[in-house]
Amino acid sequence: MIDILALPKAELHMHIEGSLEPAMLLELAARNGVAIPFATQAEVEAACEFQNLQTFLDLYYAGLTVMCGREDFTDVTYAYLRKAHEDAVKHAEMFISPQAHLRRGITFPTMMDGILEAMEAARQDFGITSGLILGLQRQFPEAEGFEVLEQARAYEDRVVGLGLGGPELGNPPSKFERVFAAARARGWKTMAHAGEEGGADYVREAVEILKVDRIDHGVRCEDDDDLVHLLAERQIPLTVCPLSNVRLKVFQDMAEHNIARLLRAGLAVTANSDDPPYFGGYVNDNYVACREALDLTDAELVQLAKNSFTASFLPQEEIARHLRSIDAAIAGAAAGE
Ligand code: ADE
Ligand code: ZN
């Protein structure tokens, strides 16, 4: 059996604010004098029982209010990148939700400078590379998205792309057609959460109207056969988050998850952690959960790891280098090294 824990991989779908470990949540609340309804780590963990996406988002938005100063953004980002490094993640593309901070008076530079500092430190300390994606919150008007794009001008070359998260039902991708067109016109990559709680029609809108490079989640695409064929034919990557989907009751348990089926249907599927402490695991925990519940073969696990690089926004030569390192790791294991 291949050691998937040690396999080089990329993580393409995680939210920096959603990587706040309970201990750091309490520490930052104390540091900044922010009142939160939890006194102990156990109380935070007990609150991680979700009925659906909205019950999680309520906790996510409450939790991120402990992030105030530049060093808080640095600490949270660096802690995630350290964990990712321990899971053999060589490259991470991370979401930040700017509106959640701007709306409570945190400035754009506070947030960005703090995160960028951690990204550089983690590159030096662990050799891990990373990219930053601005994730619009879909419950807010499209006009706010343009404000975010405007504020990002000063950080133009430090941002990989534009994403879309938050409560999906009732907030279809088409609501953001113009701001996504503006991001594409700037040369940014684009992606949207779609088909997590929303239906296949939302995935189709993200592809056809937003013209995204990747779909985040996308698991509900299976309700539309033609769409599944389109995703396979165009190799539009899906950044699937198996543990998240089970915790948010998109699937009742891991044995019901469709990631193996989608992979076997030839889609460019990847496995990711989304909001790791909230959903009970980092990226390797997701690989392990899939292997155990869905009988993924070694070859399929390797395919997931390879897909994570080919679906990334790294330059082609970097992708090729990472793919060679996966092949070398497998060859080394086969030779009994
Ligand atoms: N923001 C953080 N995690 C999210 C998820 N799983 N879906 C939508 N928005 C999110
Ligand atoms: Zn997400």
GROMACS .gro file of C-alpha atoms and ligand atoms in nm:
model
  348
    1MET     CA    1   0.000   0.000   0.000
    2ILE     CA    2   0.137   0.338  -0.098
    3ASP     CA    3   0.216   0.590   0.174
    4ILE     CA    4  -0.032   0.860   0.075
    5LEU     CA    5   0.063   1.066   0.377
    6ALA     CA    6   0.408   1.121   0.230
    7LEU     CA    7   0.296   1.168  -0.131
    8PRO     CA    8   0.369   1.518  -0.263
    9LYS     CA    9   0.041   1.702  -0.314
   10ALA     CA   10  -0.115   2.044  -0.361
   11GLU     CA   11  -0.411   2.181  -0.169
   12LEU     CA   12  -0.641   2.395  -0.381
   13HIS     CA   13  -0.944   2.455  -0.161
   14MET     CA   14  -0.905   2.584   0.190
   15HIS     CA   15  -1.013   2.903   0.366
   16ILE     CA   16  -0.755   3.080   0.581
   17GLU     CA   17  -1.018   3.193   0.833
   18GLY     CA   18  -1.152   2.839   0.839
   19SER     CA   19  -0.813   2.707   0.947
   20LEU     CA   20  -0.835   2.873   1.291
   21GLU     CA   21  -0.764   2.597   1.541
   22PRO     CA   22  -0.968   2.620   1.866
   23ALA     CA   23  -0.653   2.700   2.068
   24MET     CA   24  -0.561   2.989   1.840
   25LEU     CA   25  -0.920   3.111   1.831
   26LEU     CA   26  -0.913   3.146   2.212
   27GLU     CA   27  -0.562   3.295   2.208
   28LEU     CA   28  -0.651   3.564   1.951
   29ALA     CA   29  -0.979   3.643   2.128
   30ALA     CA   30  -0.780   3.706   2.448
   31ARG     CA   31  -0.505   3.897   2.264
   32ASN     CA   32  -0.757   4.131   2.103
   33GLY     CA   33  -1.021   4.149   2.375
   34VAL     CA   34  -1.287   4.005   2.146
   35ALA     CA   35  -1.583   3.847   2.323
   36ILE     CA   36  -1.666   3.497   2.199
   37PRO     CA   37  -1.918   3.253   2.345
   38PHE     CA   38  -1.650   2.991   2.424
   39ALA     CA   39  -1.420   2.959   2.724
   40THR     CA   40  -1.241   2.635   2.639
   41GLN     CA   41  -1.121   2.438   2.337
   42ALA     CA   42  -1.374   2.169   2.423
   43GLU     CA   43  -1.654   2.424   2.397
   44VAL     CA   44  -1.534   2.532   2.051
   45GLU     CA   45  -1.511   2.169   1.941
   46ALA     CA   46  -1.859   2.100   2.075
   47ALA     CA   47  -1.993   2.384   1.857
   48CYS     CA   48  -1.866   2.205   1.544
   49GLU     CA   49  -2.186   2.005   1.499
   50PHE     CA   50  -2.343   2.135   1.182
   51GLN     CA   51  -2.683   2.078   1.026
   52ASN     CA   52  -2.598   2.238   0.693
   53LEU     CA   53  -2.374   2.501   0.530
   54GLN     CA   54  -2.543   2.798   0.703
   55THR     CA   55  -2.495   2.660   1.056
   56PHE     CA   56  -2.125   2.623   0.977
   57LEU     CA   57  -2.101   2.970   0.821
   58ASP     CA   58  -2.253   3.123   1.137
   59LEU     CA   59  -1.961   2.982   1.338
   60TYR     CA   60  -1.705   3.062   1.068
   61TYR     CA   61  -1.807   3.431   1.055
   62ALA     CA   62  -1.818   3.453   1.436
   63GLY     CA   63  -1.478   3.284   1.470
   64LEU     CA   64  -1.296   3.509   1.225
   65THR     CA   65  -1.381   3.821   1.429
   66VAL     CA   66  -1.085   3.733   1.654
   67MET     CA   67  -0.853   3.820   1.362
   68CYS     CA   68  -0.783   4.191   1.400
   69GLY     CA   69  -0.421   4.294   1.360
   70ARG     CA   70  -0.174   4.218   1.086
   71GLU     CA   71   0.008   3.964   1.306
   72ASP     CA   72  -0.315   3.767   1.357
   73PHE     CA   73  -0.342   3.713   0.981
   74THR     CA   74   0.024   3.613   0.977
   75ASP     CA   75  -0.012   3.367   1.265
   76VAL     CA   76  -0.322   3.193   1.129
   77THR     CA   77  -0.178   3.161   0.777
   78TYR     CA   78   0.161   3.040   0.899
   79ALA     CA   79   0.001   2.780   1.129
   80TYR     CA   80  -0.198   2.640   0.837
   81LEU     CA   81   0.105   2.628   0.606
   82ARG     CA   82   0.302   2.445   0.876
   83LYS     CA   83   0.025   2.184   0.905
   84ALA     CA   84   0.004   2.156   0.527
   85HIS     CA   85   0.379   2.100   0.508
   86GLU     CA   86   0.343   1.815   0.759
   87ASP     CA   87   0.092   1.658   0.516
   88ALA     CA   88   0.348   1.674   0.230
   89VAL     CA   89   0.166   1.965   0.069
   90LYS     CA   90   0.417   2.135  -0.161
   91HIS     CA   91   0.183   2.406  -0.289
   92ALA     CA   92  -0.136   2.560  -0.145
   93GLU     CA   93  -0.390   2.792  -0.305
   94MET     CA   94  -0.579   2.959  -0.021
   95PHE     CA   95  -0.900   3.160   0.002
   96ILE     CA   96  -0.943   3.472   0.207
   97SER     CA   97  -1.285   3.636   0.254
   98PRO     CA   98  -1.202   4.010   0.230
   99GLN     CA   99  -1.555   4.137   0.290
  100ALA     CA  100  -1.574   3.958   0.626
  101HIS     CA  101  -1.285   4.178   0.740
  102LEU     CA  102  -1.349   4.503   0.550
  103ARG     CA  103  -1.706   4.513   0.682
  104ARG     CA  104  -1.582   4.521   1.043
  105GLY     CA  105  -1.321   4.789   0.981
  106ILE     CA  106  -1.009   4.581   0.915
  107THR     CA  107  -0.814   4.742   0.634
  108PHE     CA  108  -0.714   4.563   0.317
  109PRO     CA  109  -0.339   4.611   0.382
  110THR     CA  110  -0.371   4.474   0.739
  111MET     CA  111  -0.516   4.155   0.601
  112MET     CA  112  -0.301   4.124   0.290
  113ASP     CA  113   0.034   4.224   0.437
  114GLY     CA  114  -0.016   3.985   0.728
  115ILE     CA  115  -0.098   3.692   0.502
  116LEU     CA  116   0.174   3.765   0.247
  117GLU     CA  117   0.433   3.778   0.525
  118ALA     CA  118   0.333   3.429   0.640
  119MET     CA  119   0.338   3.295   0.284
  120GLU     CA  120   0.694   3.417   0.238
  121ALA     CA  121   0.805   3.287   0.579
  122ALA     CA  122   0.655   2.943   0.508
  123ARG     CA  123   0.829   2.933   0.171
  124GLN     CA  124   1.160   3.000   0.341
  125ASP     CA  125   1.103   2.772   0.640
  126PHE     CA  126   0.930   2.475   0.474
  127GLY     CA  127   0.986   2.519   0.100
  128ILE     CA  128   0.608   2.531   0.049
  129THR     CA  129   0.474   2.768  -0.220
  130SER     CA  130   0.133   2.928  -0.198
  131GLY     CA  131  -0.113   3.149  -0.380
  132LEU     CA  132  -0.390   3.374  -0.251
  133ILE     CA  133  -0.747   3.386  -0.386
  134LEU     CA  134  -0.993   3.661  -0.295
  135GLY     CA  135  -1.321   3.485  -0.219
  136LEU     CA  136  -1.626   3.707  -0.259
  137GLN     CA  137  -1.915   3.633  -0.026
  138ARG     CA  138  -2.219   3.564  -0.238
  139GLN     CA  139  -2.481   3.693   0.011
  140PHE     CA  140  -2.352   4.048  -0.048
  141PRO     CA  141  -2.419   4.262  -0.357
  142GLU     CA  142  -2.203   4.232  -0.665
  143ALA     CA  143  -2.106   4.600  -0.625
  144GLU     CA  144  -1.901   4.509  -0.317
  145GLY     CA  145  -1.707   4.269  -0.534
  146PHE     CA  146  -1.597   4.560  -0.753
  147GLU     CA  147  -1.481   4.745  -0.440
  148VAL     CA  148  -1.272   4.444  -0.344
  149LEU     CA  149  -1.120   4.435  -0.693
  150GLU     CA  150  -1.042   4.805  -0.664
  151GLN     CA  151  -0.871   4.765  -0.325
  152ALA     CA  152  -0.672   4.474  -0.465
  153ARG     CA  153  -0.508   4.693  -0.730
  154ALA     CA  154  -0.213   4.759  -0.502
  155TYR     CA  155  -0.166   4.382  -0.466
  156GLU     CA  156  -0.236   4.294  -0.828
  157ASP     CA  157   0.060   4.059  -0.876
  158ARG     CA  158   0.021   3.896  -0.533
  159VAL     CA  159  -0.327   3.761  -0.599
  160VAL     CA  160  -0.391   3.446  -0.802
  161GLY     CA  161  -0.759   3.496  -0.867
  162LEU     CA  162  -1.117   3.559  -0.768
  163GLY     CA  163  -1.344   3.306  -0.596
  164LEU     CA  164  -1.699   3.292  -0.464
  165GLY     CA  165  -1.809   3.143  -0.131
  166GLY     CA  166  -2.073   3.184   0.139
  167PRO     CA  167  -2.435   3.068   0.147
  168GLU     CA  168  -2.503   2.913  -0.192
  169LEU     CA  169  -2.880   2.863  -0.204
  170GLY     CA  170  -3.054   3.173  -0.338
  171ASN     CA  171  -2.724   3.329  -0.449
  172PRO     CA  172  -2.655   3.184  -0.794
  173PRO     CA  173  -2.325   3.241  -0.977
  174SER     CA  174  -2.505   3.453  -1.239
  175LYS     CA  175  -2.542   3.728  -0.975
  176PHE     CA  176  -2.168   3.788  -1.019
  177GLU     CA  177  -2.135   3.779  -1.397
  178ARG     CA  178  -1.991   4.132  -1.434
  179VAL     CA  179  -1.738   4.122  -1.153
  180PHE     CA  180  -1.606   3.786  -1.271
  181ALA     CA  181  -1.574   3.925  -1.625
  182ALA     CA  182  -1.376   4.217  -1.481
  183ALA     CA  183  -1.145   3.979  -1.294
  184ARG     CA  184  -1.087   3.773  -1.608
  185ALA     CA  185  -1.014   4.092  -1.802
  186ARG     CA  186  -0.739   4.163  -1.548
  187GLY     CA  187  -0.586   3.828  -1.625
  188TRP     CA  188  -0.694   3.671  -1.296
  189LYS     CA  189  -0.793   3.309  -1.263
  190THR     CA  190  -1.149   3.252  -1.147
  191MET     CA  191  -1.334   2.984  -0.954
  192ALA     CA  192  -1.663   2.956  -0.769
  193HIS     CA  193  -1.815   2.737  -0.501
  194ALA     CA  194  -2.102   2.568  -0.683
  195GLY     CA  195  -2.288   2.242  -0.646
  196GLU     CA  196  -2.216   2.207  -0.275
  197GLU     CA  197  -2.571   2.271  -0.154
  198GLY     CA  198  -2.687   2.428  -0.480
  199GLY     CA  199  -2.782   2.209  -0.772
  200ALA     CA  200  -2.616   2.116  -1.098
  201ASP     CA  201  -2.771   2.429  -1.251
  202TYR     CA  202  -2.542   2.642  -1.031
  203VAL     CA  203  -2.239   2.444  -1.153
  204ARG     CA  204  -2.349   2.502  -1.511
  205GLU     CA  205  -2.388   2.877  -1.446
  206ALA     CA  206  -2.038   2.892  -1.297
  207VAL     CA  207  -1.898   2.724  -1.609
  208GLU     CA  208  -2.104   2.898  -1.873
  209ILE     CA  209  -2.171   3.242  -1.727
  210LEU     CA  210  -1.872   3.301  -1.497
  211LYS     CA  211  -1.643   3.098  -1.725
  212VAL     CA  212  -1.447   2.976  -1.426
  213ASP     CA  213  -1.119   2.787  -1.443
  214ARG     CA  214  -1.220   2.558  -1.155
  215ILE     CA  215  -1.530   2.461  -0.962
  216ASP     CA  216  -1.508   2.443  -0.583
  217HIS     CA  217  -1.700   2.136  -0.459
  218GLY     CA  218  -1.917   2.070  -0.767
  219VAL     CA  219  -2.033   1.734  -0.632
  220ARG     CA  220  -2.398   1.797  -0.722
  221CYS     CA  221  -2.301   1.801  -1.092
  222GLU     CA  222  -2.404   1.436  -1.099
  223ASP     CA  223  -2.769   1.540  -1.127
  224ASP     CA  224  -2.700   1.648  -1.488
  225ASP     CA  225  -2.537   1.383  -1.711
  226ASP     CA  226  -2.458   1.629  -1.988
  227LEU     CA  227  -2.281   1.854  -1.739
  228VAL     CA  228  -2.073   1.562  -1.609
  229HIS     CA  229  -1.966   1.489  -1.968
  230LEU     CA  230  -1.882   1.855  -2.023
  231LEU     CA  231  -1.668   1.870  -1.707
  232ALA     CA  232  -1.486   1.554  -1.811
  233GLU     CA  233  -1.438   1.663  -2.171
  234ARG     CA  234  -1.307   2.008  -2.080
  235GLN     CA  235  -1.120   1.875  -1.778
  236ILE     CA  236  -1.255   2.155  -1.560
  237PRO     CA  237  -1.118   2.068  -1.216
  238LEU     CA  238  -1.342   2.010  -0.916
  239THR     CA  239  -1.185   2.091  -0.579
  240VAL     CA  240  -1.379   1.841  -0.371
  241CYS     CA  241  -1.373   1.848   0.011
  242PRO     CA  242  -1.493   1.508   0.132
  243LEU     CA  243  -1.486   1.556   0.512
  244SER     CA  244  -1.649   1.898   0.475
  245ASN     CA  245  -1.928   1.747   0.265
  246VAL     CA  246  -2.003   1.486   0.530
  247ARG     CA  247  -1.989   1.734   0.819
  248LEU     CA  248  -2.226   1.970   0.631
  249LYS     CA  249  -2.456   1.681   0.540
  250VAL     CA  250  -2.412   1.714   0.165
  251PHE     CA  251  -2.363   1.335   0.198
  252GLN     CA  252  -2.493   1.142   0.497
  253ASP     CA  253  -2.168   0.951   0.537
  254MET     CA  254  -1.836   0.900   0.361
  255ALA     CA  255  -1.946   0.572   0.206
  256GLU     CA  256  -2.206   0.771   0.008
  257HIS     CA  257  -1.959   1.029  -0.121
  258ASN     CA  258  -1.931   1.047  -0.501
  259ILE     CA  259  -1.563   1.149  -0.530
  260ALA     CA  260  -1.459   0.799  -0.641
  261ARG     CA  261  -1.738   0.784  -0.899
  262LEU     CA  262  -1.647   1.125  -1.040
  263LEU     CA  263  -1.280   1.028  -1.055
  264ARG     CA  264  -1.365   0.703  -1.233
  265ALA     CA  265  -1.583   0.899  -1.479
  266GLY     CA  266  -1.268   1.085  -1.583
  267LEU     CA  267  -1.329   1.420  -1.413
  268ALA     CA  268  -1.031   1.624  -1.293
  269VAL     CA  269  -1.113   1.571  -0.927
  270THR     CA  270  -0.893   1.683  -0.636
  271ALA     CA  271  -0.926   1.624  -0.258
  272ASN     CA  272  -0.902   1.916  -0.015
  273SER     CA  273  -0.976   2.017   0.343
  274ASP     CA  274  -1.191   2.337   0.310
  275ASP     CA  275  -1.194   2.446   0.678
  276PRO     CA  276  -0.982   2.176   0.844
  277PRO     CA  277  -1.034   2.215   1.222
  278TYR     CA  278  -1.405   2.275   1.175
  279PHE     CA  279  -1.448   1.958   0.969
  280GLY     CA  280  -1.216   1.724   1.155
  281GLY     CA  281  -0.914   1.700   0.932
  282TYR     CA  282  -0.641   1.839   0.712
  283VAL     CA  283  -0.576   1.726   0.358
  284ASN     CA  284  -0.420   1.389   0.444
  285ASP     CA  285  -0.718   1.307   0.664
  286ASN     CA  286  -0.934   1.359   0.356
  287TYR     CA  287  -0.723   1.121   0.146
  288VAL     CA  288  -0.732   0.860   0.423
  289ALA     CA  289  -1.109   0.894   0.473
  290CYS     CA  290  -1.164   0.844   0.099
  291ARG     CA  291  -0.937   0.543   0.086
  292GLU     CA  292  -1.104   0.379   0.382
  293ALA     CA  293  -1.466   0.444   0.289
  294LEU     CA  294  -1.450   0.423  -0.089
  295ASP     CA  295  -1.181   0.162  -0.153
  296LEU     CA  296  -0.973   0.399  -0.362
  297THR     CA  297  -0.684   0.206  -0.516
  298ASP     CA  298  -0.324   0.323  -0.492
  299ALA     CA  299  -0.344   0.429  -0.856
  300GLU     CA  300  -0.653   0.639  -0.782
  301LEU     CA  301  -0.490   0.805  -0.482
  302VAL     CA  302  -0.188   0.887  -0.696
  303GLN     CA  303  -0.427   1.027  -0.957
  304LEU     CA  304  -0.581   1.257  -0.694
  305ALA     CA  305  -0.234   1.382  -0.598
  306LYS     CA  306  -0.135   1.435  -0.961
  307ASN     CA  307  -0.464   1.613  -1.033
  308SER     CA  308  -0.393   1.850  -0.745
  309PHE     CA  309  -0.088   1.980  -0.933
  310THR     CA  310  -0.233   1.978  -1.284
  311ALA     CA  311  -0.539   2.169  -1.154
  312SER     CA  312  -0.321   2.427  -0.978
  313PHE     CA  313  -0.235   2.768  -1.117
  314LEU     CA  314   0.138   2.698  -1.104
  315PRO     CA  315   0.345   2.750  -1.420
  316GLN     CA  316   0.360   2.441  -1.643
  317GLU     CA  317   0.725   2.370  -1.568
  318GLU     CA  318   0.653   2.373  -1.193
  319ILE     CA  319   0.362   2.135  -1.243
  320ALA     CA  320   0.586   1.902  -1.445
  321ARG     CA  321   0.848   1.910  -1.170
  322HIS     CA  322   0.594   1.817  -0.902
  323LEU     CA  323   0.453   1.535  -1.117
  324ARG     CA  324   0.805   1.396  -1.157
  325SER     CA  325   0.850   1.409  -0.780
  326ILE     CA  326   0.535   1.199  -0.735
  327ASP     CA  327   0.667   0.943  -0.985
  328ALA     CA  328   1.002   0.942  -0.806
  329ALA     CA  329   0.832   0.886  -0.468
  330ILE     CA  330   0.641   0.589  -0.610
  331ALA     CA  331   0.949   0.444  -0.780
  332GLY     CA  332   1.144   0.485  -0.457
  333ALA     CA  333   0.875   0.304  -0.258
  334ALA     CA  334   0.861   0.022  -0.516
  335ALA     CA  335   1.238  -0.020  -0.494
  336GLY     CA  336   1.201  -0.057  -0.117
  337GLU     CA  337   1.391   0.260  -0.031
  338ADE     N1  338  -1.660   2.945   0.325
  338ADE     C1  339  -1.582   2.865   0.398
  338ADE     N2  340  -1.613   2.736   0.376
  338ADE     C2  341  -1.714   2.735   0.286
  338ADE     C3  342  -1.790   2.634   0.223
  338ADE     N3  343  -1.768   2.503   0.246
  338ADE     N4  344  -1.887   2.670   0.138
  338ADE     C4  345  -1.909   2.800   0.114
  338ADE     N5  346  -1.842   2.898   0.169
  338ADE     C5  347  -1.744   2.866   0.255
  339ZN      ZN  348  -1.484   2.622   0.055
   0.00000   0.00000   0.00000
